[in-house]
Backbone as a ProteinNet text record, in pm:
[ID]
protein_1_A
[PRIMARY]
LASMKINYKFSVLVHGEPTEQLKQGVYVAVPTNGIRLWKRQRISKEKQHNNKDGNNDLAILSSELDLDGSLFIQCQDTFHYGEGNETISTLTVQSRHDDGRLANIISYSLRKLGYPVVNDRFAKKEFAALPRRMRNLLKQKVCICCHCIDIHVEGSITNVQVDAHKRTQCSYWRGIMPLP
[TERTIARY]
-2855.6	-2779.4	-2658.1	-2702.3	-2599.4	-2538.1	-2596	-2516.8	-2413.2	-2407.3	-2285.7	-2140.5	-2050.2	-1922.1	-1843	-1733.4	-1647.6	-1484.8	-1437.7	-1287.4	-1203.1	-1112.6	-1028.1	-883	-834.5	-679.3	-582.3	-469.5	-400.2	-258.7	-196.4	-49.1	26.7	139	211.9	368.8	439.4	567.4	633.8	721.3	764.7	923.5	983.6	1119.2	1160.4	1256.2	1302.3	1268	1361.5	1346.9	1237.9	1140.1	1045.7	1086.4	1038	1095.1	1005.6	1060.9	998.3	870.2	820.6	688.6	602	648.5	580.5	555.1	674.1	649.7	533.7	513.5	410	282.2	269.7	138.5	114.4	85.2	41.5	-81.3	-145.6	-261.8	-226.4	-264.4	-252.5	-372.3	-391.4	-535	-520.3	-635.8	-650.5	-624.6	-521.2	-501.4	-610.1	-649.4	-752.2	-668.6	-542.9	-472.6	-421	-413.4	-366.4	-484.1	-615.8	-732.7	-732	-786.8	-799.4	-898.2	-873.7	-960	-1108	-1149.8	-1300.2	-1361.2	-1283.5	-1325.9	-1319.4	-1219.6	-1209	-1336.7	-1401.4	-1512.7	-1615.1	-1628.2	-1729.2	-1687.8	-1566.9	-1501.5	-1541.5	-1578.3	-1606.1	-1476.3	-1512	-1403.7	-1314.2	-1355.8	-1274.4	-1194.9	-1215.1	-1142.3	-1025	-1055.4	-964.4	-865.3	-894.9	-814.1	-721	-757.9	-669	-558.8	-609.8	-513.3	-399.5	-441.8	-337.6	-243.9	-284.6	-195.9	-93.3	-129.1	-46.6	31.5	8.3	81.1	65.2	187.4	172.8	232.2	283.4	333.8	213.3	233.1	128.5	162.1	73.4	128.7	88.7	184.7	179.9	127.6	40.7	-29.5	-23.2	14.9	5.8	-118.3	-208.9	-325.5	-448.8	-540.9	-630.9	-720.8	-747.6	-827.6	-946.5	-1052.9	-1164.9	-1115.3	-1136.2	-1077.7	-1156.4	-1267.6	-1347.9	-1258.1	-1172.3	-1100.2	-937.6	-906.4	-775.6	-723.5	-581	-507.2	-453.5	-463.5	-365.5	-256.8	-135.4	-34.7	56.2	109.9	192.1	301.6	414.2	522	510	508.9	508.7	642	723	849.3	937.1	1070.7	1161.2	1268.7	1332.4	1428.6	1551.1	1674.1	1786.7	1857.2	1875.9	1933.2	2059.6	2148.5	2260.5	2358	2462.1	2562.5	2557.4	2481.1	2449.7	2356.4	2284.1	2147.1	2024.2	2035.2	1895.6	1805.7	1665.1	1576.7	1450.6	1373.7	1230.6	1155.3	1027.6	963.8	807.6	744.5	602.5	522.9	420.7	334	197	120.6	-19.6	-103	-179.6	-268.3	-416.8	-491.4	-625.9	-701	-831.7	-916.1	-1033.2	-1130.2	-1280.2	-1312.2	-1191.2	-1244.7	-1288.2	-1413.1	-1472.1	-1516.3	-1407.5	-1426.1	-1378.7	-1322.8	-1279.1	-1133.3	-1060.2	-920.3	-829.8	-862.2	-797.9	-654.9	-621.8	-479.4	-410.1	-464.5	-382.8	-362.1	-461.5	-445.3	-321.8	-329.2	-227.8	-92.5	-84.3	33.1	99.2	-1.2	32.4	78.4	-0.5	29.5	166.6	194.4	336.9	450.1	423.1	531.2	563.7	461.9	470.3	543.5	519.7	583.5	734.1	766.5	905.4	931.8	821.1	833.1	745.7	817.8	746.1	719.1	598.7	556.7	656.8	705.8	782.6	717.3	786.8	722.1	614.8	602	520.6	571.7	491	537.8	618.4	588.2	678.8	799.4	851.2	946.4	1053.9	1076.1	1169.9	1301.6	1347.8	1492.8	1510.3	1421.2	1426.9	1406.4	1320.9	1312.3	1442.3	1499.7	1620.6	1738.3	1741	1815.1	1803.5	1697.1	1668.6	1766.3	1801.3	1878.3	1789.6	1872.8	1819.4	1696.3	1722	1652.4	1509.4	1520.2	1381.8	1311.1	1382.4	1308.5	1254.9	1328.9	1277.7	1149.5	1118.5	1024.6	911.7	930.5	834.5	738.2	815.4	784.3	716.1	581.3	522.1	404.1	436.1	338.2	356.2	276.5	279	255	342	339.9	233.9	116	-4.2	-127	-164.5	-299.1	-381.7	-522.5	-619	-649.1	-617.5	-645.3	-741.7	-801.9	-919.6	-1006.6	-1147.5	-1247.8	-1338.8	-1366.1	-1475.1	-1586.3	-1708.1	-1844.8	-1907.1	-1949.5	-2015.3	-2148.2	-2261	-2403.9	-2495.2	-2546.7	-2644.4	-2596.7	-2468.9	-2435.6	-2368.1	-2387.2	-2326.9	-2202.3	-2093.7	-1975.5	-1958.1	-1913.5	-1887.3	-1733.3	-1653.1	-1514	-1469	-1431.2	-1380.7	-1214	-1158.1	-1012	-948.2	-832.9	-754.1	-615.9	-517.2	-378.6	-315.5	-251.8	-172.9	-89.6	-71	24.2	167.8	212.4	368.1	461.3	422.4	532.3	520	421.2	403.7	489.7	530.7	587.4	729.1	799.3	950.8	998.6	912.5	953.5	965.2	889.9	905.3	1033.1	1085.5	1203.9	1319.1	1304.3	1418.2	1439.3	1339.9	1354.7	1428.5	1419.5	1456.3	1597.3	1622.4	1740	1853.1	1972.8	2085.8	2142.7	2187	2229.5	2351.1	2349.5	2475.4	2599.2
168.9	169.1	276.4	396.3	506.8	538.9	519.5	552.1	457.7	350	249.6	292	287.5	320.2	221.7	163.6	50.4	107.7	96.7	128.7	-1.5	13.2	-97.9	-58.7	-169.1	-140.8	-255.1	-210.1	-300.9	-297.4	-416.1	-423.2	-442.9	-356.8	-372.1	-380	-451.5	-463.8	-405.8	-279	-211.2	-209.8	-183.8	-161.4	-7.2	13.9	150.5	197.6	325.3	355.4	467.2	477.6	580.5	715.5	830.7	950	984.8	1075.8	1114.5	1132.9	1205.1	1255.8	1123	1019.6	881	812.3	841	771.2	834.8	963.3	1015.2	989.4	945.9	934	1055.3	1016.6	1118.1	1060.2	1152	1135.5	1143.4	1058	1066	1055.4	1137.4	1147.3	1020.5	944.6	833.4	865	817.9	857.3	811.1	892	854.9	799.6	856	820.2	691.2	600.1	463.3	369.7	405.3	329.3	276.3	150.6	75.2	165.9	143.8	220.4	209.3	69	59.8	140.5	157.9	229.1	388.4	429.9	555	622.8	516.5	570.4	626.3	612.2	668.1	811	845.8	988.7	1075.1	1184.4	1285.3	1312.6	1345.5	1358.6	1489.3	1567.2	1670	1624.9	1569	1511.4	1414.1	1336.9	1254.4	1346.4	1456.6	1534.2	1598.1	1654.8	1715.2	1600.3	1459.7	1374	1345.5	1339.8	1304.7	1415.9	1545.6	1665.6	1668.3	1632.6	1661.6	1564.4	1548.5	1525.8	1379.4	1302.1	1158.5	1135.8	1268.3	1231.9	1262.1	1186.9	1201.2	1285.2	1376.4	1469.3	1400.6	1421	1368.2	1496.8	1479.2	1580.5	1544.1	1618.8	1595	1648.5	1733.9	1772.2	1638.2	1649.9	1516.3	1542	1443.8	1423.7	1324.3	1335.2	1233	1109.9	997.9	847.8	806	876.2	823.5	822.2	936.5	962.4	970.3	907.9	907.9	800.4	791	684.7	734.7	674	727.2	625	673.6	574.8	615.7	521	532.2	387.4	432.6	332.4	265.5	146.6	70.8	33.7	-26.4	-94.5	-88.7	-93.3	-115	-205.7	-265.5	-356	-324.2	-318.2	-298.7	-454.4	-502.1	-627.1	-626.4	-703.8	-697.9	-616.2	-592.3	-507.3	-359.5	-327.4	-202.7	-116	-27.9	55.3	-19.1	-150.8	-229.9	-225.9	-186.5	-160.1	-208	-276.8	-302.6	-250.6	-208.7	-135.2	-200.3	-197.8	-231.8	-111.2	-92.8	29	-22.7	66.2	43.1	142.4	121.3	189.8	165.1	281.9	283.5	369.2	332	393.5	348	443.8	404	409.3	418.7	420.8	281.6	283.2	165.4	140.8	162.6	140.5	33.3	-85.9	-195.7	-204.1	-307.9	-322.9	-226.7	-214.8	-113.5	-157.6	-278.8	-336.6	-299.3	-273.8	-241.6	-86.9	-5.1	124.1	168.8	86.4	106.6	83.3	-37	-57.8	46.3	68.8	185.2	321.7	354.6	481	469.3	358.9	338.9	334.1	293.1	269	420.3	495.8	632	723.8	683.4	776.6	709	607	566.9	449.6	383.5	264.9	145.7	67.9	-41	-156.4	-223.7	-322	-450.2	-508.5	-631.3	-730.8	-776.5	-881.6	-841.3	-704.8	-651	-687.8	-708.2	-738.7	-624.3	-486.4	-377.3	-348.7	-420.5	-409.5	-521.1	-568.1	-676	-664.5	-536.9	-492.3	-508.6	-442.9	-443.6	-585.2	-673.9	-804.2	-897.1	-864.7	-938.5	-901.2	-784	-731.1	-805.4	-859.1	-923.7	-1058.5	-1077.1	-1203.9	-1311.1	-1433.8	-1556.1	-1606.7	-1608.8	-1662.2	-1608.3	-1452.8	-1394.5	-1430.7	-1415.6	-1463.7	-1600.9	-1689	-1818.5	-1846.7	-1759.1	-1767.3	-1694.1	-1580	-1512.6	-1574	-1663	-1722.4	-1628.8	-1634.3	-1549.5	-1465.9	-1428.8	-1380	-1222	-1146.1	-1011.4	-965	-873.5	-867.3	-752.1	-775.7	-680.7	-760.4	-722.4	-788.3	-701.7	-719.5	-657.1	-747.8	-668	-741.7	-681.4	-572.8	-522.9	-460.1	-477.1	-398	-343.8	-213.6	-160.3	-115.2	-177.2	-140.4	-50.9	70.8	178.4	163.4	139.1	127.6	200.4	325.5	385.9	400.2	442.2	451	335	216.9	108.8	75.3	13.7	-7.4	-186.6	-250	-371.7	-409	-459.3	-490.1	-627.5	-654.9	-771.3	-764.9	-845.9	-826.4	-965.5	-983.2	-1089	-1059.8	-1146.4	-1094.1	-1066.4	-976.1	-938.9	-1056.2	-1088.1	-1193.4	-1176.8	-1266.2	-1257.2	-1202.5	-1246.5	-1193.1	-1053.5	-983.9	-825.7	-753.4	-846.2	-777.4	-769.7	-672.3	-660.4	-771.1	-781.6	-845	-1004	-1052.4	-1181.1	-1202.1	-1112.2	-1102.6	-1082.2	-1013.7	-998.8	-1103.3	-1192	-1316.9	-1422.1	-1427.1	-1535.1	-1497.6	-1373.9	-1337.9	-1312.9	-1363.3	-1340	-1187.1	-1157.3	-1021.9	-981.3	-867.2	-825.7	-809.7
121.1	227.8	192.1	178.5	161.9	279.5	386	512	555.5	487.8	515.9	455.1	560.7	530.4	572.7	485.2	520.6	520.9	645.5	651.5	646	531.8	519.6	583.3	631.2	681	620.9	560.1	492.4	574	564.4	604.3	465.7	449.8	338.7	368.9	307	320.4	187.3	211.8	87.8	95.5	-23.1	-0.2	8.8	85.1	115.7	247.8	296.2	454	420.9	518.5	497.9	571.6	519.2	591.1	718.7	801.2	920.8	913.5	798.6	771.3	761.2	680.8	668.1	804.7	889.8	1005.6	1101.8	1100.6	1157.6	1093.7	970.6	904.7	807.3	677.7	590.9	498.5	423.6	353.5	208.7	116.5	-12	-93.2	-187.2	-256.6	-348.6	-363.3	-440.5	-599	-652.1	-796.1	-900.2	-996.1	-1105.4	-1211.9	-1236.7	-1371.2	-1356.9	-1252.4	-1243.2	-1265.7	-1246	-1272.3	-1397.3	-1416.4	-1552.1	-1633.5	-1764.1	-1845.8	-1837.4	-1812.8	-1800.6	-1683	-1557.3	-1444.5	-1494.6	-1579	-1614.8	-1702.3	-1753.2	-1824	-1754.7	-1634.3	-1545.7	-1517.1	-1525.2	-1485.6	-1599.5	-1583.6	-1688.3	-1780.3	-1909.8	-2014.3	-1956.3	-1900.7	-1859.8	-1753.7	-1660.6	-1574.2	-1625.3	-1739.2	-1804	-1867.3	-1943.7	-2006.2	-1905	-1801.7	-1704.6	-1631.5	-1619.5	-1576.3	-1682.3	-1830.2	-1918.1	-1944.5	-1899.8	-1914.8	-1809.8	-1693.3	-1600	-1511.4	-1394.7	-1293.1	-1261.9	-1286	-1249.7	-1104.6	-1038	-910	-808	-692.6	-597.6	-492.4	-452.3	-339.8	-194.4	-112	12.5	109.2	167.5	255	392.4	509.1	633.1	689.2	621.9	680	636.9	713.4	726.4	605.6	533.3	430	450.6	378	410.8	334.9	404.4	377.4	259.6	233.9	96	-34.9	-38.9	-145.7	-139.3	-28	-1.8	89.2	100	164	293.2	398.8	514.8	530.6	503.1	514.4	637.3	714.9	836.5	847.4	866.8	884.1	1028.7	1042.6	1168.3	1209.7	1125.1	1159.9	1035.4	1051.8	952.4	985.9	882.6	894.8	804.4	847.8	763.4	754.6	638.2	595.8	514.3	516.4	401.4	452.2	378.3	416.1	378.1	289.5	242.1	301.2	230.7	295.1	258.9	224.6	214.4	312.5	297.8	395	346.9	437.9	404	513.3	476.8	586.1	589.5	696.4	718.1	729.2	638.9	639.3	677	748.9	751.5	679	580.8	493.2	518	533	579.6	448.3	429.4	330	339.6	300.7	281.5	117.9	44.2	-85.8	-156	-202.2	-222.9	-361.3	-455	-586.7	-658.3	-580.9	-616.4	-633.8	-632.4	-639.9	-575.7	-448.2	-339.7	-335.5	-323.6	-305.1	-432.5	-541.4	-664.7	-663.5	-610.3	-584.7	-493.4	-381.8	-283.3	-340.6	-420.2	-461.1	-581.5	-661	-745.4	-692	-589.5	-521.9	-447.6	-373.2	-292.7	-409.7	-528.9	-619.6	-682	-687.7	-739.9	-619.5	-493.4	-383.6	-368.1	-433.5	-419.8	-313.1	-292.1	-197.5	-263.5	-352.9	-420.2	-321.3	-332.6	-240.5	-282.7	-192	-201	-289.1	-395.7	-485.3	-593.8	-584.2	-686.1	-833.3	-934.8	-1060.7	-1121.8	-1074.8	-1134.7	-1062	-964	-864	-877.6	-1013.2	-1021.8	-983.6	-1017.6	-968.4	-809.8	-754.3	-602.5	-552.4	-601.9	-567.8	-584.5	-691.7	-728.4	-621.9	-562.5	-459.5	-327.1	-307.2	-178.1	-143.7	-26.5	4.4	-50.4	-91.8	-158.4	-56.1	67.6	170	165.1	143.2	154.8	12.7	-94	-221.4	-225.8	-159.1	-157.7	-74.3	19.7	126	71.3	-24.9	-72.3	-185.5	-268.8	-389.7	-466.9	-509.3	-594.6	-528.5	-389.5	-314.5	-297.7	-325.6	-296.3	-179.6	-97.4	39.3	83.2	59.9	93.7	139.8	248.5	287.3	360.5	346	426	548.1	665.3	787.7	875.4	850.5	946.4	870.7	890.1	814.8	927.7	926.2	1009.9	931.2	966.1	887.7	969.1	926.4	996.2	936	1012.6	946.1	1054.4	1008.6	1102.5	1238.6	1274.6	1412.4	1474.6	1420.6	1481.7	1413.5	1476.1	1406.3	1428.9	1321.2	1334.3	1296.9	1369.6	1334.4	1303.8	1177.9	1134.3	1145.7	1227	1216.4	1227.8	1159.2	1151	1180.2	1216	1236.3	1097.4	1086.5	948.1	924.9	805.1	766.2	789.4	839.7	878.6	783.9	659.3	552.1	526	585.1	572.8	687.5	776.5	903	903.9	942.4	936.9	1050	1168.7	1278.4	1244.4	1143.7	1104.9	1028	942.4	862.7	954.7	1057.2	1145.8	1213.2	1250.4	1315.3	1247.9	1109.7	1016.1	948.1	947.2	865	949.8	909.1	1001.2	1008.3	1102.1	1129.1	1035	984.8	889	979.2
[MASK]
++++++++++++++++++++++++++++++++++++++++++++++++++++++++++++++++++++++++++++++++++++++++++++++++++++++++++++++++++++++++++++++++++++++++++++++++++++++++++++++++++++++++++++++++++++

């Protein structure tokens, strides 16, 4: 089934206010330096060496990339809460990268771009800054979910779609949080 392609669509709740560029939609190459060691063994030694020497930062590109090796990230909604500049945003992330653990790759990429996923284990400081009501409702659940899969097989498309989980949507938090 070499002609089969699967397009995944995720809904993600992140900390921070997105830039105008992110609101329009950007492409980010899937990082290879964040992949677990046992996955890296399939990558050539030369590519491993280049990743160790260089760049931990991810490049945001507005030009279209092939979704097989990249993520398309677009902001859907933002919500300002509290008295300061606290903001959470709902992002939609699409990719055809099919090497496993795509949610981990998305979380890693967003963290490197400066938008940690709400309740990610590497975003404890941001989680602690959330209002108590939000923290109590989130419990131990990371705010990322795959809600749409498009399967392309020899010209036919099969779509499997469910509603995105409410905890990944700013509209849900806007409805239950008091206005500042």
